[in-house]
Amino acid sequence: MSAPAVEERFGRYGGRFVPETLISALDDLSAAWAAARSDTVFQDELSALLRDFVGRPTPLYPAERLSERIGRRVYLKREDLCHTGAHKINNAVGQTLLAKQMGKTRIIAETGAGQHGVATATACALMGLDCVVYMGSEDIRRQAPNVARMNLLGAKVEPVEAGARTLKEAVSAAIRDWVANVADSHYVIGSAVGPAPYPAMVRDLQRVIGDEARSQSLEAEGALPKRVIACVGGGSNSIGTFYAFLDDPVELVGVEAAGEGLESGRHGASLSAGSTGILHGALSSVLADDQGQILEAHSVSAGLDYPGVGPEHAHLRDTGRATYVSVTDTQALLAFREVARLEGIIPALESSHAIAWLLENAPESAGFDVLCLSGRGDKDLDEATAKLAELDG
Amino acid sequence: MAEAAPTTASSAPSPAAGADRIAAAFAAARHDGRAALMPYMMGAFPDAGSGRRIARVYSDAGADLVELGIPFSDPLADGPVIHAAATAALQAGATLESALEACREIASEIPVVAMCYSNMILSTGEDEFASRLAEAGAAGAIIPDLPLGEGAEIKEAMAVHGLAVVPLIAPTTSPERRREICAGAEGFVYLVSTTGVTGERAELPPELEDLAASAREESGVPVAVGFGISTPAQIASIAAIADGVIVGSRLVRAVQDAGDLESAAVAVSEFLAAAREALEGS
């Protein structure tokens, strides 16, 4: 095969720490993606779907009132305007299309807040594939509207009762399903995590965010941004945004969830406060205790509530190419409300973390910033309204 | 070899002893005209004292080797029964050391192979982890999320401390890869019977016989079959095609379902007696 192989490692990170049963499927997937990503027929089909079904390209929006508030120009990359309301659909459509081409008839996915589950259920409805979505029973309780959406779209939502009954356990349950049904099923992982080739493949499918933002920046300003900012949970919107700028003189800032504060131990900052370890098949930076037991993460935002992160981010951190910072639940909630009132945009609580950091870190210097608004906040209304009421006392 | 040749493994064994002790245990069973019986147990489940007691029962009830699970928070290769046991053990405060108490209890009698996940090894430090296994008398390690091509440092550290790193092969493993794994195997080859995670199955796949035959031909060490084996009839049929039979979830469930430690001991003892009977003449 002439197509370049899909990366398995990013520096020391990445790899395939999975049961032997999955190795042949990962080999097949790797070969299929290496071929598909340089196959013009596949890429044309994917581009058409992204344009006509997802609604790409998404705007790069000059946020005037927000810029005025912070004292520097900022553009929002409007992934919240994608079909189903977040960047997750870019990856879901791409992987589902690939799975169909590979002859798979059944799709497995995991979901935390439900955005990736809804995106995958949507892609499966579009392409006529069976879909099962694993979701922690605690998340099912918290995200009832997304469960209803997935059911309406014809997906089967499987509750996961293990551990804290949230995203980490849902990923494990999805992997176990895949181990048992690897012949006819494809696992559409929702972030740039997991065993190779997933981190590279998900990045390839999300890089459209950064590719568009880069050319839109040049078009709008005749220049590249000074800083590119995105939130980091598993890290798919951020790696997708950063990737186009890796070779440019542009600062890359990833914003993690500090939850109740890094010192509280209740956070989701795997890069800022984690250690090198293995979770869900990849060596990366993880939250674990001194015995190597994986810890539960915490964030007000379900999409950042994950004790691991994509291996490419761990590498970008170590090389210093990207900087990783964190903001607390409270900062994110306040930013959520502030942007709603400044711009008439209700951002996802995940994206609100990136905005919260920007609000407090806007030096007076030349240039402009691009911030990935990874999703819309409708899903967060109940949670955020209640928490804001508590904050307001 | 005519007997199991137990070593005084409760003190630190000499390097390379692990693979030899495992080989001796398989050879002794074969000398008796049967496949080896390797029950699995979860260490420190439901607590450290129970772990020691269950290990004692395994050894007394005719286990040839014991596979000892080290509780881990995210055991990807395990099904619901073993996952739940690990979670319960950790909630009760299990550590590597408390799980290894079961190993110390019986390591001077029969070889104990620890089943542990990579992150615990990495987090403890490869050398430190291996030295603690060796110090507890373990003969080897099964690392279900460390396939061929990953974790050279882990494998080296295990070797330095005389521990055999037992590789797994699955029905989905390509013949080429299977040959490479079998050729480099230490202790024994762990043949995963079915495409799936650990847990009881009503039926085992028909292609297992061919797979076991190939693995035995390609490997210089014994081949033991595990995953899904839960009845004496299944044990007898596996014994006819492999060198060893591994029973896991069925026994962990027996411990889980028993109201107290005494009933658990009786339940696993009875199951192992039936298993040994099923093995006679294999």
XYZ file of C-alpha atoms in Angstrom:
675
model
C 0.000 0.000 0.000
C 1.428 3.378 -0.990
C -0.541 5.567 1.417
C 1.521 6.715 4.412
C 0.872 4.705 7.584
C -1.252 6.193 10.363
C 0.881 7.337 13.326
C 0.872 4.978 16.300
C 2.953 7.130 18.618
C 3.458 10.766 19.456
C 6.894 10.911 21.033
C 6.706 8.293 23.781
C 2.905 8.446 23.985
C 0.191 6.465 22.239
C 0.525 2.792 21.369
C -1.904 -0.097 21.710
C -2.313 -1.319 25.260
C -5.328 -3.490 24.538
C -6.320 -7.153 24.689
C -4.792 -9.274 21.937
C -8.268 -9.939 20.526
C -8.431 -6.357 19.204
C -5.047 -6.222 17.514
C -6.153 -7.562 14.151
C -9.115 -5.174 14.093
C -6.828 -2.237 14.889
C -4.501 -3.361 12.097
C -7.433 -3.498 9.687
C -8.695 -0.109 10.816
C -5.256 1.411 10.502
C -4.859 0.140 6.951
C -8.385 1.224 6.013
C -7.855 4.731 7.362
C -4.420 5.082 5.753
C -6.066 4.266 2.424
C -9.228 6.317 2.954
C -7.527 9.500 4.049
C -5.629 9.679 0.788
C -8.431 8.295 -1.372
C -10.112 11.082 -3.333
C -13.368 9.161 -3.746
C -13.706 8.709 0.012
C -12.645 12.270 0.728
C -15.088 13.680 -1.850
C -17.922 11.722 -0.291
C -16.925 12.884 3.191
C -16.580 16.512 2.068
C -20.033 16.430 0.520
C -21.523 15.085 3.739
C -19.697 17.674 5.822
C -21.008 20.422 3.538
C -24.589 19.301 2.939
C -25.395 17.327 6.079
C -23.166 18.807 8.800
C -23.275 22.373 7.487
C -19.566 23.062 6.938
C -17.682 25.262 6.695
C -18.692 26.756 10.013
C -18.224 30.533 10.326
C -15.223 32.212 11.900
C -17.164 34.869 13.732
C -15.658 38.177 14.905
C -17.009 38.464 18.445
C -17.168 42.272 18.681
C -18.622 42.740 22.146
C -16.455 40.007 23.646
C -13.402 41.615 21.992
C -14.360 44.970 23.428
C -14.787 43.422 26.883
C -11.326 41.836 26.943
C -9.500 44.495 25.002
C -8.258 42.347 22.128
C -9.741 40.949 18.944
C -11.164 37.446 19.156
C -12.828 35.248 16.577
C -15.023 32.314 17.522
C -14.844 29.185 15.371
C -18.524 28.292 15.380
C -18.579 24.484 15.789
C -21.762 25.059 17.788
C -23.454 25.623 14.433
C -22.686 22.098 13.209
C -25.627 19.739 12.809
C -26.365 18.174 16.238
C -24.704 21.146 17.927
C -21.049 20.289 18.336
C -17.839 19.306 16.555
C -18.461 15.646 17.476
C -20.377 15.094 14.235
C -17.220 15.663 12.108
C -15.654 12.541 13.596
C -18.869 10.515 13.807
C -19.739 10.998 10.138
C -16.174 10.229 9.044
C -15.789 7.061 11.078
C -19.245 5.783 10.236
C -18.574 6.308 6.538
C -15.298 4.400 6.919
C -16.990 1.584 8.853
C -19.615 1.224 6.149
C -16.912 1.054 3.522
C -15.160 -1.643 5.590
C -18.346 -3.713 5.479
C -19.249 -3.309 9.159
C -22.954 -3.475 9.909
C -23.009 -2.412 13.520
C -21.628 0.683 15.237
C -20.642 0.934 18.891
C -20.128 4.275 20.625
C -19.734 5.656 24.121
C -21.010 8.950 25.360
C -20.729 11.156 28.426
C -22.894 14.223 27.983
C -24.577 12.578 25.040
C -23.188 14.810 22.253
C -21.022 12.101 20.717
C -23.801 9.559 21.205
C -26.278 11.791 19.402
C -23.737 12.516 16.642
C -23.047 8.803 16.118
C -26.736 7.882 16.269
C -27.313 10.577 13.650
C -24.575 9.292 11.357
C -25.893 5.730 11.721
C -29.425 6.821 10.870
C -28.048 8.589 7.816
C -26.126 5.538 6.643
C -28.535 2.831 7.753
C -26.312 1.086 10.310
C -27.262 -0.426 13.669
C -26.047 1.666 16.572
C -25.524 0.902 20.257
C -24.377 3.675 22.583
C -22.917 2.954 26.030
C -23.691 5.599 28.601
C -23.171 5.649 32.342
C -26.480 5.449 34.196
C -25.570 8.620 36.112
C -25.106 10.439 32.786
C -28.385 8.981 31.493
C -30.080 10.579 34.464
C -28.332 13.932 33.926
C -28.770 14.081 30.152
C -32.294 12.821 29.560
C -32.964 14.947 26.429
C -29.954 13.467 24.616
C -31.070 9.958 25.567
C -34.454 10.742 24.006
C -32.705 12.026 20.860
C -30.634 8.859 20.506
C -33.723 6.694 20.960
C -35.629 8.730 18.395
C -32.752 8.294 15.942
C -33.026 4.528 16.330
C -29.968 3.906 18.488
C -30.012 1.591 21.468
C -28.717 3.253 24.632
C -27.071 0.739 26.965
C -26.785 1.897 30.586
C -23.438 1.216 32.268
C -23.592 0.562 35.992
C -19.888 0.080 36.793
C -17.776 2.500 38.834
C -19.068 6.060 39.005
C -21.430 5.251 36.094
C -19.982 7.988 33.864
C -17.821 8.399 30.745
C -14.753 6.373 31.794
C -16.896 3.298 32.392
C -18.866 3.900 29.208
C -15.628 3.816 27.172
C -14.584 0.576 28.889
C -17.987 -0.986 28.209
C -17.799 0.037 24.544
C -14.328 -1.492 24.209
C -15.544 -4.741 25.825
C -18.455 -4.882 23.384
C -15.999 -4.384 20.533
C -13.743 -7.173 21.849
C -16.750 -9.512 21.708
C -18.190 -8.343 18.369
C -15.148 -7.290 16.455
C -16.025 -9.176 13.266
C -19.122 -7.173 12.321
C -18.807 -4.069 14.511
C -16.827 -0.847 14.439
C -16.223 1.234 17.538
C -16.632 4.947 16.852
C -14.612 6.428 19.689
C -15.658 9.972 20.501
C -12.362 11.698 21.162
C -8.700 11.633 20.139
C -8.013 8.914 22.711
C -7.782 5.108 22.685
C -5.376 2.690 21.012
C -3.701 3.509 17.702
C -4.944 4.363 15.109
C -7.785 6.175 16.930
C -5.947 9.272 18.208
C -4.507 10.039 14.771
C -7.699 9.122 12.908
C -9.923 11.279 15.116
C -7.453 14.146 14.743
C -7.502 13.708 10.958
C -11.304 13.884 11.013
C -11.357 16.951 13.280
C -8.543 18.847 11.576
C -11.157 20.383 9.303
C -11.826 22.811 12.192
C -8.284 24.181 12.179
C -7.876 23.992 8.407
C -10.969 26.143 7.935
C -10.063 28.507 10.785
C -6.588 29.028 9.379
C -7.749 29.992 5.907
C -10.660 32.035 7.316
C -8.153 33.933 9.495
C -5.997 34.720 6.487
C -9.074 35.825 4.591
C -10.434 38.048 7.380
C -7.221 39.530 8.697
C -4.593 38.785 6.103
C -2.632 37.200 8.935
C -2.467 34.211 11.225
C -3.826 34.510 14.762
C -1.478 35.212 17.633
C -3.144 32.606 19.812
C -5.427 29.621 19.192
C -7.439 28.509 22.216
C -9.586 25.424 22.771
C -10.896 23.372 25.668
C -9.392 19.935 26.345
C -11.235 16.927 27.728
C -10.218 13.922 25.646
C -8.918 16.589 23.308
C -10.578 16.157 19.916
C -11.782 19.713 19.216
C -8.466 21.081 20.466
C -6.217 18.766 18.459
C -8.430 19.343 15.433
C -8.056 23.088 15.877
C -4.340 23.063 16.738
C -3.196 20.719 14.017
C -3.343 23.222 11.137
C -1.233 25.686 13.126
C 1.496 23.326 14.397
C 4.116 24.673 11.999
C 3.038 28.313 12.330
C 4.311 30.945 14.771
C 1.036 30.724 16.678
C 0.584 30.103 20.403
C -1.597 27.053 21.137
C -3.467 27.054 24.432
C -5.463 24.073 25.712
C -7.834 24.727 28.613
C -8.605 21.856 30.962
C -11.224 21.517 33.665
C -9.894 22.456 37.109
C -13.274 21.444 38.581
C -13.337 22.479 42.220
C -9.649 23.437 41.983
C -6.525 21.411 41.171
C -5.613 21.219 44.856
C -9.061 19.765 45.692
C -8.331 16.590 43.769
C -11.753 17.003 42.141
C -10.910 18.025 38.588
C -10.368 16.741 35.064
C -6.944 18.233 34.375
C -5.091 15.151 33.138
C -2.321 17.202 31.511
C -1.885 19.892 34.166
C -2.125 17.607 37.183
C -1.828 14.019 35.945
C 0.996 11.521 35.553
C 2.191 9.273 32.759
C -0.010 6.223 32.532
C -2.221 3.981 30.439
C -5.963 4.383 30.086
C -8.208 2.908 27.401
C -5.340 1.536 25.373
C -2.949 4.474 25.114
C 0.031 5.741 27.070
C -0.679 9.360 27.889
C -1.175 11.603 30.898
C -3.815 10.259 33.286
C -5.303 10.860 36.698
C -4.280 7.914 38.863
C -3.366 7.202 42.482
C 0.071 6.010 43.602
C -0.947 2.365 43.066
C -1.891 3.027 39.460
C -5.664 2.887 39.995
C -7.407 5.316 37.658
C -9.196 8.089 39.554
C -12.605 9.540 38.852
C -12.447 12.931 37.181
C -14.729 15.805 38.077
C -16.034 18.729 36.056
C -19.279 20.659 35.868
C -18.982 19.953 32.164
C -19.691 16.304 31.353
C -17.524 16.451 28.227
C -14.416 17.332 30.262
C -15.208 14.829 33.017
C -12.588 12.256 31.933
C -9.386 11.151 33.714
C -7.325 10.804 30.523
C -6.416 12.796 27.433
C -5.302 12.117 23.874
C -1.631 11.075 23.608
C -0.757 13.745 21.044
C -1.592 16.423 23.618
C 0.780 14.816 26.138
C 3.466 15.023 23.483
C 2.655 18.666 22.603
C 2.830 19.485 26.303
C 6.211 17.810 26.751
C 7.720 19.476 23.683
C 6.329 22.839 24.776
C 4.576 23.325 21.439
C 1.239 23.790 23.206
C 0.513 25.179 26.650
C -2.116 23.632 28.906
C -3.910 25.637 31.553
C -7.060 25.035 33.571
C -10.103 26.903 34.859
C -12.559 25.991 37.590
C -16.244 25.085 37.399
C -17.118 28.525 38.761
C -15.019 30.392 36.205
C -16.566 28.338 33.404
C -20.120 28.956 34.628
C -19.572 32.700 34.821
C -18.075 32.721 31.321
C -21.068 30.708 30.082
C -23.422 33.466 31.220
C -21.194 36.307 30.158
C -20.859 35.130 26.562
C -24.588 34.474 26.350
C -25.221 38.110 27.262
C -22.356 39.622 25.287
C -22.764 37.737 22.053
C -26.182 36.115 22.026
C -24.476 32.741 21.886
C -25.043 30.082 24.549
C -21.805 28.095 24.540
C -21.388 24.535 25.771
C -19.954 24.350 29.294
C -16.912 22.653 27.725
C -16.240 25.607 25.415
C -16.999 27.980 28.309
C -13.744 26.803 29.882
C -11.762 28.157 26.932
C -13.694 31.433 27.101
C -13.150 31.728 30.851
C -9.406 31.495 30.356
C -9.514 34.103 27.588
C -11.517 36.501 29.753
C -8.702 36.568 32.290
C -5.762 36.275 29.938
C -5.991 38.967 27.303
C -2.716 40.880 27.229
C -2.468 44.093 25.290
C -0.426 42.943 22.352
C -0.699 42.959 18.609
C -2.692 40.380 16.722
C -5.904 38.500 17.330
C -7.047 35.219 18.841
C -9.106 32.332 17.518
C -11.140 30.335 20.025
C -12.876 27.103 19.154
C -16.472 27.297 20.325
C -16.770 23.511 20.216
C -20.491 23.193 20.911
C -23.679 24.876 21.921
C -24.935 25.007 25.468
C -28.597 24.041 25.185
C -27.747 20.658 26.715
C -26.286 22.427 29.748
C -29.173 24.757 30.560
C -30.613 22.891 33.536
C -27.240 22.188 35.130
C -25.801 25.647 34.488
C -28.925 27.526 35.562
C -29.042 25.658 38.849
C -25.335 26.128 39.546
C -25.435 29.819 38.630
C -28.353 30.305 41.003
C -26.201 28.746 43.760
C -23.314 31.070 42.899
C -25.578 34.099 42.944
C -26.731 32.985 46.387
C 9.672 -34.730 34.960
C 8.028 -36.844 37.586
C 6.889 -34.323 40.119
C 5.962 -30.714 40.560
C 9.376 -29.969 42.079
C 8.239 -27.229 44.403
C 10.841 -24.680 45.296
C 11.039 -22.698 48.492
C 9.457 -19.761 46.801
C 8.180 -17.934 49.837
C 11.662 -16.459 49.980
C 12.972 -14.752 46.845
C 13.441 -17.347 44.106
C 16.479 -17.278 41.877
C 16.193 -15.623 38.467
C 14.745 -17.768 35.686
C 13.107 -19.963 38.313
C 9.580 -18.834 37.353
C 9.486 -20.437 33.922
C 11.018 -23.619 35.312
C 8.468 -23.891 38.091
C 5.634 -23.399 35.619
C 7.126 -26.021 33.291
C 7.454 -28.443 36.190
C 3.810 -27.995 37.177
C 2.563 -28.719 33.649
C 4.953 -31.669 33.364
C 3.749 -33.142 36.649
C 0.128 -32.998 35.499
C 1.068 -34.552 32.177
C 2.925 -37.266 34.052
C -0.380 -38.004 35.829
C -1.918 -38.361 32.401
C -3.978 -35.183 32.422
C -4.035 -31.499 31.592
C -3.113 -28.999 34.308
C -5.826 -27.217 36.277
C -5.278 -23.487 36.749
C -8.033 -21.761 38.698
C -8.141 -17.969 38.753
C -8.885 -15.964 41.854
C -9.140 -12.263 42.554
C -6.540 -11.190 45.090
C -7.782 -9.573 48.303
C -11.357 -10.339 47.363
C -13.454 -9.626 49.249
C -10.551 -8.882 51.597
C -6.932 -9.940 52.100
C -7.704 -12.668 54.637
C -10.309 -14.226 52.338
C -7.779 -14.107 49.517
C -5.307 -16.124 51.563
C -7.981 -18.627 52.491
C -9.221 -19.088 48.917
C -5.644 -19.579 47.733
C -5.171 -22.211 50.416
C -8.336 -24.021 49.290
C -7.179 -23.897 45.645
C -3.858 -25.469 46.527
C -5.420 -28.120 48.769
C -8.192 -28.952 46.277
C -5.818 -29.911 43.493
C -4.894 -26.790 41.549
C -1.659 -27.313 39.615
C -1.039 -23.589 39.203
C -2.996 -20.522 40.297
C -3.735 -17.394 38.308
C -3.993 -14.495 40.745
C -5.831 -11.354 39.665
C -4.400 -8.094 41.001
C -7.359 -5.719 41.479
C -7.349 -2.859 38.950
C -9.867 -0.078 38.466
C -10.263 -0.466 34.693
C -9.756 -4.100 33.673
C -10.439 -3.955 29.920
C -10.076 -7.664 29.238
C -12.429 -8.713 32.014
C -16.149 -9.268 31.994
C -18.641 -8.119 34.620
C -17.944 -10.770 37.279
C -14.210 -10.176 37.560
C -14.608 -6.409 37.081
C -17.092 -6.297 39.961
C -14.770 -8.361 42.160
C -11.877 -5.978 41.450
C -14.072 -2.977 42.232
C -15.241 -4.534 45.508
C -11.672 -5.430 46.504
C -10.470 -1.882 45.808
C -13.383 -0.394 47.715
C -12.339 -2.514 50.673
C -8.828 -1.072 50.396
C -6.985 -3.706 48.344
C -3.408 -2.931 47.306
C -0.792 -4.828 45.324
C 0.653 -6.042 48.620
C -2.643 -7.215 50.084
C -3.519 -9.010 46.846
C -0.142 -10.735 46.891
C -0.841 -12.227 50.323
C -2.655 -15.016 48.473
C 0.521 -15.612 46.505
C 2.682 -15.785 49.617
C 0.251 -18.310 51.113
C 0.783 -20.976 48.454
C 3.819 -20.016 46.343
C 6.009 -22.613 48.014
C 3.551 -25.325 46.932
C 2.415 -24.442 43.419
C 3.359 -21.745 40.897
C 1.320 -18.536 41.061
C 1.014 -16.368 37.974
C -0.204 -12.818 38.580
C -2.701 -11.297 36.147
C -2.104 -7.577 36.231
C -2.734 -4.554 34.017
C -0.004 -2.355 32.564
C -0.880 0.879 34.305
C -0.258 -0.551 37.762
C 3.155 -1.795 36.643
C 4.055 1.533 35.062
C 2.801 3.513 38.012
C 4.660 1.418 40.591
C 7.761 1.336 38.386
C 8.574 -1.675 36.214
C 11.459 -2.899 38.338
C 9.762 -2.247 41.666
C 6.592 -4.025 40.550
C 8.505 -7.053 39.259
C 10.597 -7.260 42.417
C 7.460 -7.218 44.563
C 5.903 -10.046 42.543
C 9.132 -12.036 42.795
C 9.492 -11.333 46.485
C 5.966 -12.665 47.068
C 6.991 -15.844 45.270
C 5.147 -15.395 41.962
C 6.406 -17.441 39.030
C 5.195 -15.165 36.276
C 2.790 -12.523 35.058
C -0.058 -12.368 32.586
C -0.531 -8.793 31.361
C -3.697 -8.764 29.248
C -3.223 -5.230 27.899
C 0.397 -5.690 26.905
C 0.294 -7.326 23.482
C 3.313 -8.214 21.374
C 5.080 -4.994 20.405
C 4.314 -3.040 23.584
C 6.090 -2.620 26.908
C 9.634 -3.837 26.283
C 10.715 -2.287 29.609
C 8.030 -4.193 31.491
C 9.073 -7.468 29.907
C 12.744 -6.806 30.672
C 12.058 -6.004 34.320
C 10.053 -9.207 34.717
C 12.933 -11.196 33.213
C 15.472 -9.620 35.567
C 13.397 -10.857 38.487
C 12.971 -14.352 37.131
C 9.312 -13.967 36.187
C 7.862 -15.550 33.064
C 5.755 -13.148 30.980
C 2.947 -15.330 29.698
C 1.601 -14.086 26.343
C -1.990 -14.344 25.142
C -3.234 -15.386 21.740
C -6.808 -14.961 20.564
C -9.005 -16.451 17.822
C -8.514 -13.175 15.940
C -4.704 -13.332 16.080
C -3.290 -13.756 12.575
C -1.360 -17.016 11.974
C 1.843 -15.065 11.356
C 1.532 -13.090 14.562
C 0.520 -16.222 16.474
C 3.707 -17.967 15.374
C 5.789 -15.013 16.542
C 4.025 -14.905 19.917
C 4.296 -18.659 20.427
C 7.966 -18.714 19.468
C 8.795 -16.122 22.120
C 6.477 -17.422 24.843
C 7.664 -17.936 28.401
C 6.007 -20.234 30.941
C 2.978 -21.103 28.846
C 0.820 -19.659 26.090
C -2.566 -18.367 27.243
C -5.031 -19.183 24.489
C -8.151 -17.025 24.737
C -10.953 -19.423 23.824
C -13.489 -16.986 22.442
C -13.678 -13.539 20.932
C -14.713 -11.576 23.988
C -13.890 -10.688 27.567
C -13.680 -13.077 30.519
C -16.948 -14.653 31.646
C -18.898 -17.877 31.508
C -20.117 -19.163 28.138
C -22.628 -21.884 27.355
C -20.634 -23.044 24.346
C -17.060 -22.804 23.173
C -16.237 -22.184 19.507
C -15.627 -25.214 17.264
C -12.424 -23.768 15.761
C -10.741 -23.849 19.165
C -9.368 -27.336 18.602
C -7.441 -26.339 15.472
C -6.180 -23.188 17.135
C -4.910 -25.084 20.165
C -3.219 -27.650 17.927
C -1.434 -24.926 15.957
C -0.324 -23.129 19.099
C 1.027 -26.319 20.641
C 2.950 -27.041 17.474
C 4.386 -23.526 17.254
C 5.298 -23.088 20.893
C 8.052 -24.597 22.989
C 5.937 -24.241 26.125
C 2.539 -25.637 27.180
C -0.707 -24.117 25.917
C -3.477 -23.384 28.421
C -6.974 -22.303 27.422
C -9.019 -19.748 29.319
C -12.026 -17.367 29.030
C -15.542 -18.732 29.193
C -14.804 -22.138 30.724
C -17.294 -22.835 33.472
C -18.506 -26.451 33.551
C -16.814 -29.829 34.148
C -17.905 -30.883 30.653
C -16.136 -27.860 29.126
C -13.089 -28.584 31.257
C -12.990 -32.162 29.942
C -13.275 -31.031 26.332
C -10.537 -28.393 26.711
C -8.313 -30.892 28.512
C -8.454 -33.102 25.443
C -6.969 -30.405 23.211
C -4.646 -28.362 25.471
C -2.043 -28.674 28.214
C -3.955 -26.661 30.765
C -7.416 -25.373 31.608
C -8.038 -21.981 33.226
C -11.292 -21.371 35.100
C -11.962 -17.825 36.264
C -15.333 -16.109 36.430
C -17.132 -19.296 37.498
C -15.004 -19.481 40.660
C -15.029 -15.758 41.360
C -18.817 -15.890 41.119
C -18.853 -18.759 43.616
C -16.965 -16.579 46.093
C -19.232 -13.632 45.333
C -22.443 -15.617 45.736
C -21.408 -17.325 48.973
C -22.767 -15.603 52.040
C -19.554 -15.996 54.014
C -15.986 -17.223 53.708
C -16.756 -20.757 54.923
C -19.443 -21.305 52.292
C -17.153 -19.764 49.672
C -14.378 -22.193 50.622
C -16.768 -25.143 50.378
C -18.145 -23.963 47.023
C -14.776 -23.490 45.326
C -13.412 -26.681 46.841
C -16.348 -28.675 45.488
C -16.029 -27.103 42.066
C -12.302 -27.835 41.910
C -12.889 -31.441 42.973
C -15.367 -31.829 40.114
C -12.893 -30.121 37.783
C -10.108 -32.500 38.766
C -12.431 -35.428 38.182
C -13.247 -34.095 34.727
C -9.527 -33.904 33.994
C -8.657 -37.477 34.916
C -7.613 -39.423 31.899
C -7.398 -36.329 29.686
